[in-house]
CSV table of C-alpha atoms in Angstrom, one decimal:
chain,number,residue,atom,x,y,z
A,1,UNK,CA,6.5,29.8,-19.0
A,2,UNK,CA,10.2,30.1,-17.9
A,3,UNK,CA,12.0,27.9,-15.6
A,4,UNK,CA,11.9,30.9,-12.8
A,5,UNK,CA,8.3,31.3,-13.6
A,6,UNK,CA,7.9,27.4,-13.1
A,7,UNK,CA,9.5,27.4,-9.5
A,8,UNK,CA,7.8,30.4,-8.5
A,9,UNK,CA,4.4,28.8,-9.3
A,10,UNK,CA,5.3,25.7,-7.5
A,11,UNK,CA,4.7,25.4,-3.8
A,12,UNK,CA,7.9,26.1,-1.7
A,13,UNK,CA,7.5,22.7,0.0
A,14,UNK,CA,7.7,21.2,-3.3
A,15,UNK,CA,10.7,23.2,-4.3
A,16,UNK,CA,12.3,22.5,-1.0
A,17,UNK,CA,12.1,18.5,-1.9
A,18,UNK,CA,13.5,18.9,-5.4
A,19,UNK,CA,16.5,21.1,-3.7
A,20,UNK,CA,16.8,17.9,-1.0
A,21,UNK,CA,17.3,15.2,-3.4
A,22,UNK,CA,19.4,17.5,-6.0
A,23,UNK,CA,21.8,19.1,-3.8
A,24,UNK,CA,23.6,16.0,-2.0
A,25,UNK,CA,23.0,14.0,-5.5
A,26,UNK,CA,24.9,16.7,-7.2
A,27,UNK,CA,27.7,17.2,-4.5
A,28,UNK,CA,27.9,13.3,-4.6
A,29,UNK,CA,28.4,13.6,-8.5
A,30,UNK,CA,31.4,16.0,-8.3
A,31,UNK,CA,32.8,13.6,-5.8
A,32,UNK,CA,32.9,11.1,-8.0
A,33,UNK,CA,34.1,12.6,-11.0
A,34,UNK,CA,37.2,14.1,-8.8
A,35,UNK,CA,37.7,10.7,-7.4
A,36,UNK,CA,40.1,8.9,-10.0
A,37,UNK,CA,38.9,5.4,-9.5
A,38,UNK,CA,39.4,2.1,-11.6
A,39,UNK,CA,35.6,2.2,-12.6
A,40,UNK,CA,32.4,3.9,-12.6
A,41,UNK,CA,31.8,1.9,-9.2
A,42,UNK,CA,34.9,2.8,-7.8
A,43,UNK,CA,34.0,6.7,-8.6
A,44,UNK,CA,30.4,6.5,-7.5
A,45,UNK,CA,31.4,4.4,-4.1
A,46,UNK,CA,34.9,5.9,-3.3
A,47,UNK,CA,33.8,8.0,-0.2
A,48,UNK,CA,33.0,4.9,1.3
A,49,UNK,CA,35.8,2.5,0.7
A,50,UNK,CA,38.2,1.9,3.7
A,51,UNK,CA,42.2,1.2,3.3
A,52,UNK,CA,41.3,-2.1,3.1
A,53,UNK,CA,39.8,-1.8,-0.1
A,54,UNK,CA,36.2,-3.2,1.0
A,55,UNK,CA,33.1,-1.1,1.9
A,56,UNK,CA,33.5,0.5,5.4
A,57,UNK,CA,30.2,0.8,7.5
A,58,UNK,CA,31.8,3.9,9.3
A,59,UNK,CA,32.6,5.5,6.2
A,60,UNK,CA,29.1,5.0,4.9
A,61,UNK,CA,27.4,6.3,8.1
A,62,UNK,CA,29.4,9.2,8.0
A,63,UNK,CA,28.6,9.5,4.3
A,64,UNK,CA,25.0,9.3,4.7
A,65,UNK,CA,24.7,11.8,7.7
A,66,UNK,CA,26.7,14.1,5.5
A,67,UNK,CA,24.4,13.9,2.7
A,68,UNK,CA,21.6,14.2,4.5
A,69,UNK,CA,22.4,17.4,6.3
A,70,UNK,CA,23.6,18.8,3.1
A,71,UNK,CA,20.3,18.4,1.5
A,72,UNK,CA,18.3,19.3,4.5
A,73,UNK,CA,20.3,22.3,5.0
A,74,UNK,CA,20.1,23.4,1.3
A,75,UNK,CA,16.3,22.7,0.9
A,76,UNK,CA,15.8,24.5,4.4
A,77,UNK,CA,17.7,27.7,3.2
A,78,UNK,CA,16.1,27.6,-0.5
A,79,UNK,CA,12.6,28.4,0.7
A,80,UNK,CA,13.3,30.5,3.8
A,81,UNK,CA,12.3,33.7,3.8
A,82,UNK,CA,14.5,36.2,2.4
A,83,UNK,CA,17.5,36.7,4.7
A,84,UNK,CA,18.3,40.7,5.4
A,85,UNK,CA,21.6,41.4,6.4
A,86,UNK,CA,21.6,43.5,9.5
A,87,UNK,CA,24.1,44.8,11.9
A,88,UNK,CA,24.2,43.6,16.2
A,89,UNK,CA,22.0,46.6,16.5
A,90,UNK,CA,19.2,45.9,14.3
A,91,UNK,CA,19.2,42.2,15.6
A,92,UNK,CA,18.9,42.8,18.7
A,93,UNK,CA,16.3,45.6,18.5
A,94,UNK,CA,14.5,43.0,16.2
A,95,UNK,CA,14.6,40.2,19.2
A,96,UNK,CA,13.7,42.8,21.7
A,97,UNK,CA,10.4,43.8,19.6
A,98,UNK,CA,9.6,40.0,19.4
A,99,UNK,CA,9.6,39.9,23.1
A,100,UNK,CA,7.5,43.3,23.4
A,101,UNK,CA,5.1,42.4,20.8
A,102,UNK,CA,4.8,38.8,22.3
A,103,UNK,CA,3.9,40.2,25.8
A,104,UNK,CA,1.9,42.8,24.4
A,105,UNK,CA,-0.5,40.1,22.5
A,106,UNK,CA,-0.7,38.2,25.8
A,107,UNK,CA,-2.0,41.2,27.5
A,108,UNK,CA,-4.3,41.7,25.0
A,109,UNK,CA,-5.4,38.1,24.7
A,110,UNK,CA,-6.1,38.2,28.0
A,111,UNK,CA,-8.1,41.5,28.0
A,112,UNK,CA,-10.5,39.6,25.5
A,113,UNK,CA,-10.9,36.8,27.0
A,114,UNK,CA,-12.3,38.8,30.1
A,115,UNK,CA,-14.4,40.6,27.6
A,116,UNK,CA,-15.9,37.5,26.7
A,117,UNK,CA,-16.4,36.4,30.4
A,118,UNK,CA,-18.2,39.8,31.2
A,119,UNK,CA,-20.2,39.4,27.7
A,120,UNK,CA,-21.2,36.2,28.8
A,121,UNK,CA,-22.3,37.5,32.4
A,122,UNK,CA,-24.2,40.3,31.0
A,123,UNK,CA,-25.9,37.6,28.2
A,124,UNK,CA,-27.3,35.4,31.3
A,125,UNK,CA,-28.3,38.5,33.0
A,126,UNK,CA,-30.1,39.9,30.0
A,127,UNK,CA,-31.7,36.7,29.8
A,128,UNK,CA,-32.8,36.4,33.2
A,129,UNK,CA,-34.3,40.0,33.3
A,130,UNK,CA,-36.1,39.4,30.1
A,131,UNK,CA,-37.7,36.1,31.5
A,132,UNK,CA,-38.6,38.0,34.8
A,133,UNK,CA,-40.1,41.1,32.8
A,134,UNK,CA,-42.4,38.5,30.7
A,135,UNK,CA,-43.5,36.6,33.8
A,136,UNK,CA,-44.4,40.1,35.7
A,137,UNK,CA,-46.3,41.1,32.5
A,138,UNK,CA,-48.4,38.3,32.1
A,139,UNK,CA,-49.3,38.4,36.2
A,140,UNK,CA,-49.8,42.1,35.9
A,141,UNK,CA,-52.5,41.1,32.8
A,142,UNK,CA,-54.1,38.3,34.9
A,143,UNK,CA,-54.5,41.1,37.5
A,144,UNK,CA,-55.6,43.5,35.4
A,145,UNK,CA,-58.4,40.8,34.0
A,146,UNK,CA,-59.5,40.0,37.4
A,147,UNK,CA,-60.1,44.1,38.6
A,148,UNK,CA,-61.8,44.7,35.4
A,149,UNK,CA,-64.4,41.5,36.1
A,150,UNK,CA,-65.2,42.7,39.5
A,151,UNK,CA,-65.0,46.7,39.8
A,152,UNK,CA,-66.2,47.0,43.0
A,153,UNK,CA,-63.7,44.8,44.7
A,154,UNK,CA,-61.0,47.3,45.8
A,155,UNK,CA,-58.5,44.4,46.8
A,156,UNK,CA,-58.3,43.3,43.3
A,157,UNK,CA,-57.8,46.8,41.7
A,158,UNK,CA,-54.9,47.5,44.4
A,159,UNK,CA,-53.2,44.1,43.5
A,160,UNK,CA,-53.7,44.8,39.5
A,161,UNK,CA,-52.0,48.2,40.5
A,162,UNK,CA,-49.1,46.8,42.0
A,163,UNK,CA,-48.5,44.2,39.6
A,164,UNK,CA,-48.6,46.8,37.2
A,165,UNK,CA,-45.9,48.6,38.5
A,166,UNK,CA,-43.7,45.9,39.2
A,167,UNK,CA,-44.2,44.7,35.4
A,168,UNK,CA,-43.1,48.2,34.5
A,169,UNK,CA,-39.8,47.8,37.0
A,170,UNK,CA,-39.1,44.6,35.3
A,171,UNK,CA,-39.3,45.9,31.6
A,172,UNK,CA,-37.2,49.0,32.8
A,173,UNK,CA,-34.5,46.5,34.3
A,174,UNK,CA,-34.6,44.4,31.4
A,175,UNK,CA,-34.0,47.4,28.9
A,176,UNK,CA,-31.1,48.2,31.4
A,177,UNK,CA,-29.9,44.8,31.0
A,178,UNK,CA,-30.2,44.8,27.4
A,179,UNK,CA,-28.3,48.0,27.1
A,180,UNK,CA,-25.3,46.5,29.4
A,181,UNK,CA,-25.2,43.7,26.8
A,182,UNK,CA,-24.8,45.9,24.1
A,183,UNK,CA,-22.0,47.5,25.7
A,184,UNK,CA,-20.4,44.3,26.7
A,185,UNK,CA,-20.7,43.4,23.1
A,186,UNK,CA,-19.0,46.1,21.7
A,187,UNK,CA,-16.2,45.7,24.4
A,188,UNK,CA,-15.6,42.3,23.0
A,189,UNK,CA,-15.3,43.3,19.9
A,190,UNK,CA,-12.8,46.3,20.5
A,191,UNK,CA,-10.7,43.6,22.8
A,192,UNK,CA,-10.9,41.5,19.8
A,193,UNK,CA,-9.5,43.9,17.1
A,194,UNK,CA,-7.2,45.0,19.8
A,195,UNK,CA,-6.0,41.5,20.0
A,196,UNK,CA,-5.8,40.8,16.4
A,197,UNK,CA,-3.9,43.7,15.9
A,198,UNK,CA,-1.4,42.8,18.8
A,199,UNK,CA,-1.3,39.5,17.0
A,200,UNK,CA,-0.5,40.5,13.7
A,201,UNK,CA,2.4,42.9,15.1
A,202,UNK,CA,3.7,40.1,16.8
A,203,UNK,CA,3.7,38.0,13.7
A,204,UNK,CA,5.1,40.6,11.8
A,205,UNK,CA,8.0,41.5,14.3
A,206,UNK,CA,9.0,37.5,14.3
A,207,UNK,CA,9.3,37.6,10.5
A,208,UNK,CA,11.6,40.6,10.8
A,209,UNK,CA,13.7,38.7,13.0
A,210,UNK,CA,13.5,35.5,11.4
A,211,UNK,CA,14.8,37.6,8.0
A,212,UNK,CA,17.9,38.2,10.1
A,213,UNK,CA,18.7,34.9,10.7
A,214,UNK,CA,19.6,31.7,8.8
A,215,UNK,CA,18.5,28.4,9.6
A,216,UNK,CA,20.1,26.9,12.3
A,217,UNK,CA,21.5,23.3,12.8
A,218,UNK,CA,20.6,22.0,16.4
A,219,UNK,CA,23.2,20.7,18.9
A,220,UNK,CA,21.9,17.1,18.8
A,221,UNK,CA,21.9,16.9,15.1
A,222,UNK,CA,25.8,18.4,15.1
A,223,UNK,CA,26.6,15.8,17.5
A,224,UNK,CA,25.0,13.3,15.3
A,225,UNK,CA,27.7,14.3,12.4
A,226,UNK,CA,30.3,14.7,14.8
A,227,UNK,CA,29.8,10.7,16.0
A,228,UNK,CA,29.9,9.5,12.7
A,229,UNK,CA,32.6,11.5,11.3
A,230,UNK,CA,34.6,11.1,14.3
A,231,UNK,CA,34.1,6.9,14.3
A,232,UNK,CA,35.4,7.1,10.5
A,233,UNK,CA,38.4,9.2,11.8
A,234,UNK,CA,39.0,6.8,14.8
A,235,UNK,CA,38.6,3.8,12.8
A,236,UNK,CA,41.5,4.8,10.3
A,237,UNK,CA,43.3,5.5,13.8
A,238,UNK,CA,42.9,2.2,15.5
A,239,UNK,CA,43.8,0.5,12.0
A,240,UNK,CA,47.0,2.5,11.8
A,241,UNK,CA,48.0,2.1,15.1
A,242,UNK,CA,47.3,-1.4,15.9
A,243,UNK,CA,47.7,-2.9,12.7
A,244,UNK,CA,50.7,-4.4,11.0
A,245,UNK,CA,50.2,-2.1,7.9
A,246,UNK,CA,50.6,-4.7,5.7
A,247,UNK,CA,49.3,-4.7,2.4
A,248,UNK,CA,47.8,-7.9,0.7
A,249,UNK,CA,49.0,-8.7,-2.9
A,250,UNK,CA,48.9,-11.7,-5.1
A,251,UNK,CA,51.9,-12.3,-7.5
A,252,UNK,CA,51.0,-15.7,-9.2
A,253,UNK,CA,48.3,-17.9,-10.2
A,254,UNK,CA,48.3,-21.3,-11.3
A,255,UNK,CA,45.8,-24.2,-11.8
A,256,UNK,CA,46.3,-28.1,-10.7
A,257,UNK,CA,44.4,-31.0,-10.7
A,258,UNK,CA,43.4,-32.0,-7.0
A,259,UNK,CA,45.1,-35.3,-7.1
A,260,UNK,CA,48.7,-33.8,-8.0
A,261,UNK,CA,48.2,-30.8,-5.7
A,262,UNK,CA,51.0,-30.7,-3.1
A,263,UNK,CA,50.6,-29.6,0.3
A,264,UNK,CA,53.6,-27.5,1.9
A,265,UNK,CA,55.2,-29.0,4.9
A,266,UNK,CA,54.0,-28.0,8.1
A,267,UNK,CA,50.4,-26.8,6.5
A,268,UNK,CA,47.1,-27.8,7.8
A,269,UNK,CA,44.7,-28.7,4.6
A,270,UNK,CA,41.6,-30.0,4.0
A,271,UNK,CA,40.9,-33.0,1.7
A,272,UNK,CA,39.8,-32.3,-1.9
A,273,UNK,CA,36.2,-33.5,-2.3
A,274,UNK,CA,36.9,-34.6,-5.7
A,275,UNK,CA,40.3,-35.8,-6.8
A,276,UNK,CA,39.5,-35.0,-10.5
A,277,UNK,CA,38.6,-31.6,-9.5
A,278,UNK,CA,40.9,-28.6,-10.2
A,279,UNK,CA,42.4,-26.6,-8.1
A,280,UNK,CA,43.7,-23.0,-8.2
A,281,UNK,CA,47.2,-22.2,-6.4
A,282,UNK,CA,47.7,-18.3,-5.3
A,283,UNK,CA,51.1,-17.0,-4.5
A,284,UNK,CA,51.3,-13.5,-2.9
A,285,UNK,CA,52.5,-11.8,0.1
A,286,UNK,CA,50.9,-11.0,3.1
A,287,UNK,CA,47.7,-12.7,2.5
A,288,UNK,CA,47.2,-13.4,6.2
A,289,UNK,CA,46.2,-16.9,7.8
A,290,UNK,CA,42.8,-17.5,6.7
A,291,UNK,CA,39.9,-15.6,4.6
A,292,UNK,CA,37.4,-16.6,1.5
A,293,UNK,CA,38.3,-17.3,-2.2
A,294,UNK,CA,35.6,-15.8,-4.6
A,295,UNK,CA,35.4,-16.5,-8.2
A,296,UNK,CA,33.1,-14.7,-10.7
A,297,UNK,CA,31.7,-15.7,-14.0
A,298,UNK,CA,30.2,-11.9,-14.2
A,299,UNK,CA,30.6,-8.7,-12.7
A,300,UNK,CA,28.0,-9.3,-10.3
A,301,UNK,CA,27.9,-13.1,-9.6
A,302,UNK,CA,30.5,-15.0,-7.5
A,303,UNK,CA,31.1,-18.4,-6.2
A,304,UNK,CA,32.9,-19.5,-3.3
A,305,UNK,CA,35.9,-21.5,-3.9
A,306,UNK,CA,36.5,-24.4,-1.0
A,307,UNK,CA,40.0,-23.5,0.8
A,308,UNK,CA,42.3,-26.7,0.6
A,309,UNK,CA,45.0,-25.0,2.4
A,310,UNK,CA,45.9,-21.1,3.5
A,311,UNK,CA,49.5,-21.1,4.7
A,312,UNK,CA,50.2,-18.9,8.0
A,313,UNK,CA,52.8,-16.8,6.7
A,314,UNK,CA,50.4,-15.5,4.1
A,315,UNK,CA,52.6,-16.5,0.9
A,316,UNK,CA,50.2,-19.1,-0.6
A,317,UNK,CA,46.8,-20.6,-0.7
A,318,UNK,CA,45.3,-23.5,-2.8
A,319,UNK,CA,41.4,-23.8,-3.3
A,320,UNK,CA,39.3,-26.2,-4.9
A,321,UNK,CA,37.3,-24.7,-7.9
A,322,UNK,CA,33.8,-25.2,-8.0
A,323,UNK,CA,33.2,-26.4,-11.2
A,324,UNK,CA,35.2,-26.2,-14.8
A,325,UNK,CA,34.6,-23.2,-17.0
A,326,UNK,CA,35.7,-19.6,-17.5
A,327,UNK,CA,35.9,-17.3,-14.7
A,328,UNK,CA,36.2,-13.4,-15.2
A,329,UNK,CA,37.1,-12.1,-11.7
A,330,UNK,CA,39.4,-13.5,-8.7
A,331,UNK,CA,38.2,-12.2,-5.1
A,332,UNK,CA,40.5,-12.6,-2.4
A,333,UNK,CA,39.2,-11.7,1.4
A,334,UNK,CA,42.2,-11.7,3.5
A,335,UNK,CA,42.8,-10.1,7.0
A,336,UNK,CA,45.1,-7.6,5.7
A,337,UNK,CA,42.8,-6.3,2.9
A,338,UNK,CA,40.3,-7.2,0.4
A,339,UNK,CA,42.1,-8.4,-3.6
A,340,UNK,CA,40.5,-8.4,-6.7
A,341,UNK,CA,41.8,-9.1,-10.1
A,342,UNK,CA,40.7,-10.1,-13.5
A,343,UNK,CA,41.1,-13.8,-14.7
A,344,UNK,CA,41.4,-14.6,-18.3
A,345,UNK,CA,41.4,-18.4,-19.6
A,346,UNK,CA,39.4,-21.1,-18.8
A,347,UNK,CA,40.2,-23.7,-15.9
A,348,UNK,CA,42.1,-25.2,-15.6
A,349,UNK,CA,44.6,-22.7,-17.5
A,350,UNK,CA,43.2,-19.4,-15.8
A,351,UNK,CA,45.5,-16.5,-16.1
A,352,UNK,CA,45.9,-13.7,-13.9
A,353,UNK,CA,45.0,-10.2,-15.0
A,354,UNK,CA,45.1,-6.8,-13.7
A,355,UNK,CA,44.0,-5.7,-10.5
A,356,UNK,CA,40.2,-4.2,-10.6
A,357,UNK,CA,37.8,-2.7,-7.9
A,358,UNK,CA,35.2,-5.3,-6.5
A,359,UNK,CA,33.1,-4.1,-3.6
A,360,UNK,CA,29.8,-6.0,-2.2
A,361,UNK,CA,27.3,-5.4,0.3
A,362,UNK,CA,28.6,-7.9,2.4
A,363,UNK,CA,31.9,-5.8,2.9
A,364,UNK,CA,29.8,-3.6,5.4
A,365,UNK,CA,29.3,-6.8,7.8
A,366,UNK,CA,32.8,-8.6,7.4
A,367,UNK,CA,34.7,-8.7,10.6
A,368,UNK,CA,38.0,-6.7,10.0
A,369,UNK,CA,40.1,-9.5,11.2
A,370,UNK,CA,38.4,-12.6,10.2
A,371,UNK,CA,37.0,-11.7,6.7
A,372,UNK,CA,35.0,-15.1,6.5
A,373,UNK,CA,32.5,-14.1,9.6
A,374,UNK,CA,30.2,-11.5,9.7
A,375,UNK,CA,30.2,-9.0,12.6
A,376,UNK,CA,26.9,-8.7,14.3
A,377,UNK,CA,28.3,-5.6,16.3
A,378,UNK,CA,28.3,-3.7,12.2
A,379,UNK,CA,24.9,-5.2,11.6
A,380,UNK,CA,23.2,-3.5,14.7
A,381,UNK,CA,25.2,-0.6,13.9
A,382,UNK,CA,23.9,-0.2,10.3
A,383,UNK,CA,20.4,-1.0,11.7
A,384,UNK,CA,20.2,2.0,14.0
A,385,UNK,CA,21.9,4.3,11.4
A,386,UNK,CA,19.2,3.4,9.0
A,387,UNK,CA,16.4,3.8,11.4
A,388,UNK,CA,17.5,7.2,12.5
A,389,UNK,CA,18.3,9.0,9.3
A,390,UNK,CA,14.4,7.6,8.3
A,391,UNK,CA,13.5,9.2,11.4
A,392,UNK,CA,15.1,12.4,10.8
A,393,UNK,CA,14.5,12.7,7.1
A,394,UNK,CA,10.7,12.2,7.5
A,395,UNK,CA,10.8,14.7,10.4
A,396,UNK,CA,12.8,17.5,8.2
A,397,UNK,CA,10.1,16.6,4.9
A,398,UNK,CA,7.0,16.7,7.2
A,399,UNK,CA,7.8,19.7,8.5
A,400,UNK,CA,9.4,21.8,5.8
A,401,UNK,CA,7.8,25.4,5.1
A,402,UNK,CA,9.3,29.0,4.0
A,403,UNK,CA,8.8,29.5,8.0
A,404,UNK,CA,11.7,27.0,8.8
A,405,UNK,CA,14.3,28.2,11.1
A,406,UNK,CA,15.8,25.3,12.4
A,407,UNK,CA,16.5,21.7,11.3
A,408,UNK,CA,14.6,18.9,13.0
A,409,UNK,CA,15.5,19.0,16.8
A,410,UNK,CA,16.7,15.1,17.1
A,411,UNK,CA,16.0,13.6,20.3
A,412,UNK,CA,19.1,13.5,22.5
A,413,UNK,CA,18.5,9.7,22.9
A,414,UNK,CA,19.1,8.8,19.2
A,415,UNK,CA,22.5,10.6,19.4
A,416,UNK,CA,23.3,8.4,22.5
A,417,UNK,CA,22.0,5.3,20.8
A,418,UNK,CA,24.3,6.4,17.8
A,419,UNK,CA,27.3,7.2,20.3
A,420,UNK,CA,26.8,3.9,21.9
A,421,UNK,CA,26.6,1.9,19.0
A,422,UNK,CA,29.6,3.5,17.1
A,423,UNK,CA,31.7,3.1,20.7
A,424,UNK,CA,30.9,-0.5,20.7
A,425,UNK,CA,32.1,-1.2,17.0
A,426,UNK,CA,34.9,1.1,17.7
A,427,UNK,CA,35.9,-0.9,20.9
A,428,UNK,CA,35.6,-4.4,19.2
A,429,UNK,CA,37.8,-3.1,16.4
A,430,UNK,CA,40.1,-2.2,18.6
A,431,UNK,CA,40.1,-5.1,20.4
A,432,UNK,CA,40.3,-7.4,17.1
A,433,UNK,CA,42.9,-5.3,16.1
A,434,UNK,CA,45.6,-5.6,18.7
A,435,UNK,CA,48.3,-8.3,17.5
A,436,UNK,CA,48.7,-11.2,19.9
A,437,UNK,CA,51.7,-11.2,22.1
A,438,UNK,CA,54.6,-13.2,20.8
A,439,UNK,CA,55.1,-16.9,22.4
A,440,UNK,CA,58.3,-18.1,23.6
A,441,UNK,CA,59.6,-21.1,21.6
């Protein structure tokens, strides 16, 4: 069996599920190959990284909705009935036929229902006539037997004759009612056939009209995609307009025993917990006035270094090393971006290496201006995005079939709540990025 036969023998919904996964995955891989990052991680996550070298929640949201919409649209189109190109006149005629056949089907259905009601009345009338005929026949039989028993009684003979005549009329009435019932039954059969034919014509007209149309994307779903993409755009715009356009950079790194650490004048410093511990002194520019220092022994494991001092002008940091040993990565979380460098050697003789890519899941929730803190607003936006996408995917996959004409109509409340969460996030970002007014000395 060749590949095409294999696909043909599969259920369309199964093929749709495969396309739903393969298409966005393939596009993601192509985008990763086009991204000239520093390594596989940078290539794969490149679309979700902001200008501060951190994973961006707004970019991730836009990226996920893009993949989901790409996948669902491709899946729906892949199993949709054959699309026939048509002129506007043909499309209009097909749409009109759908309306006309639907009206004719409704009329035939009404006629069928009326025929069923008439048949039911005829059934009840026939049953009543049969019961009356049986009762009159029984009564006539009794009267006849009484008359035969007393042949000299003229009264009994007359009653027997009357009862016999009445029984005959009842039998004739029952026969007439049975004939009417047969006619009503035939009328039901004819009406049912006419309704079925009209129903088939309506379904064929609908299929013909669907063949002229692509799968539609509802306005609410487009609004969701627009909100997600717009959030990413406005997030970058806010950062560009309100930010200081500073680029953090580490230029030198040295180690010193805590007891010999010299604190610059005018800088607030913490007291080292262990005066015999090793401290790392970081020199650079635009490092902000606070943040986190993380040291990694492996690609995925990192330990936080306790900050001793952080110069307000962003040119120097000192941190107490967690313990003695070799470290492979230095990560500096600043308000002007996230920095990551390779490290070589062992403490206290650490040497600064080349810049490298270092992404963490926590990046999605870090406060833009205070990276040592996590943002509740970002967490709320992340949770709502996950819920909304899960609901959409469930609705789409559970209704995927060759007759699908539109992607799931997302309830407007989902779009509204997504917009509210994005507005709150962008508002908080705008407020936090506004530089404080200079004070007079």
